[in-house]
Amino acid sequence: MEEKKFYLTIPIFYANAELHLGHTYTLVLSDIIARYHRGIGDKTFFLAGSDEHGEKIVRAAQKEGLGPQAFVNNNVAKAQELMKKLAISNDAFIRTSDKESHWPGAQKLWKALEEAGDIYKGVYEGLYCVGCEAFITEKELVDGKCPHHDTAPDHIKEENYFFKLSKHAPELKRLLESSELKVTPQTRANEMIALFGGEGSEKTLADVSISRPEGSIPWGIPVPNDPGQLMYVWCDALSNYISALGYGREDETLFDTFWPADVQVLGKDIVRFHALLWPAMLLSAKLPLPKELLVHGFVTSGGKKMSKTLGNVLKPHDFIDGYGADALRYYLAREVTPTEDWDLTPEKFKEAYNANLANGLGNLVSRTLKMAEQYFGGQVTGSVATALPLRTRITEVSVVGDLAGLTVPYIITNDILPRYHAHMRAYEINKASDAVWELISSLDQYIADYEPFKLVKTDKDAAEKVIWSVLYGITEVADMITPLLPDTAAKIKALLGASEKEGERVFASHVPTEPLFMRKE
Ligand code: MSP
């Protein structure tokens, strides 16, 4: 069978400040998807990066008394450090200030739009919100301020290049309505479709300004053949998804291999740019469109938007330092519905950690390993065929088992694995995680049913079969959590010490010196 390719992108974050838990969510969600696809054998490319141009950056740099390049370098270093701690497995990191890797692609795309006759010069007069890095209309303001940033926009009048978004509106509408350009969840697609007005509506999309005069923001990519103008930061930024693959550079092999993206992950605040402007640019340049946009919700902190003034900014480092990177990954994977908004407080985090990691997973692993050690010196051998076929119970049947004269009801349902995979493929990471924790509960129940700690006194063979089956189940758990909690999965596998010998699975396990997840009081 031909190897499948899988290309996943994530919005390049603004290099104007440290990353908070919202950005961390985008990273972890994407990383889980990428790791899953690598795990099932897809030839995977996962792209991350930083958005370094524009007025927002220039202003933030000035505040710190730094030049823009030095300023973004600092922030990018911090972001990369966080990504390393979180075990983010991106294959490349694109920086928009990188003249060699990014600029040629951004400029090639610009030229393609120009050749299509989709760029013209005009005068823009209106409002601009630096926080959004976007032109904004009177209608969108609330009490004269941008609703997202709570700041008054600037009034500007300047000569700009415009992109004929209007020309592509009918095709965009068709693509969104037919889901040929799939937007998940559908409600986000509907919001975009609504912008075109109802059936027979004359409403269309206005053309957009796609450059700024060099004088007003001297920090960006020069427009080809007109260095007096710099590319509008969103055009510059969106092109990262292809520039990173070598588009516009000498070697376009990666681009040929991986584009179009299989999924582009983004937060709900930037859907317009990804579902309208970006596909329109691609249509204009006659490039294929991404297959799917996966739009995730926003995190709030204790019911409020995170803000420095309120002092409620959720910082990833606080969770990582207190609980470990995998604990944070766990929370983001399982306790958040990707397509919905969610709220976090330190208390909620601790509760979920204690219930599902310290107890739940951690407890199951440690007590099973202790029993294996105590009763069998860590050496437990068996096979699915001859011993207690736990695997059969997971994948095929849910039965009432009969072992050594005991009749025990099983609660292991038969479709955990297929459900896990179906949810993973549909990017329903929380539901896939639920399937894992269902298996963990089943294994707990299984131990409770058989009571190997009693059984060992009357029928050591039967007790070994029980322990073997639980160890086998834990192997499945370790496989399933590999994309979610890579570090924990590796630790568990090392503790199990599983190998295959003459059709049997042999565990040479040992007890960890410290618990996988220490309970927090
Ligand atoms: N630079 C642009 C993206 C350009 S892509 C061509 C940008 N950067 S950002 O740093 O503001 O956001 C990066 C990601 O973090 C986006 O997906 C955004 O939606 C997400 N989040 C920012 N705040 C968030 C929350 N409070 N909650 C969840 N995600 C949030 O936009």
Coordinates of C-alpha atoms in Angstrom, one line a residue, residues 9 21 125 203 251 306 456:
T9 CA -0.3 23.2 10.4
L21 CA -2.5 28.5 28.1
E125 CA -9.2 55.2 4.5
K203 CA -24.0 40.7 -0.6
D251 CA 13.9 22.9 -3.7
M306 CA -7.3 36.2 30.7
V456 CA -2.6 -16.1 44.8

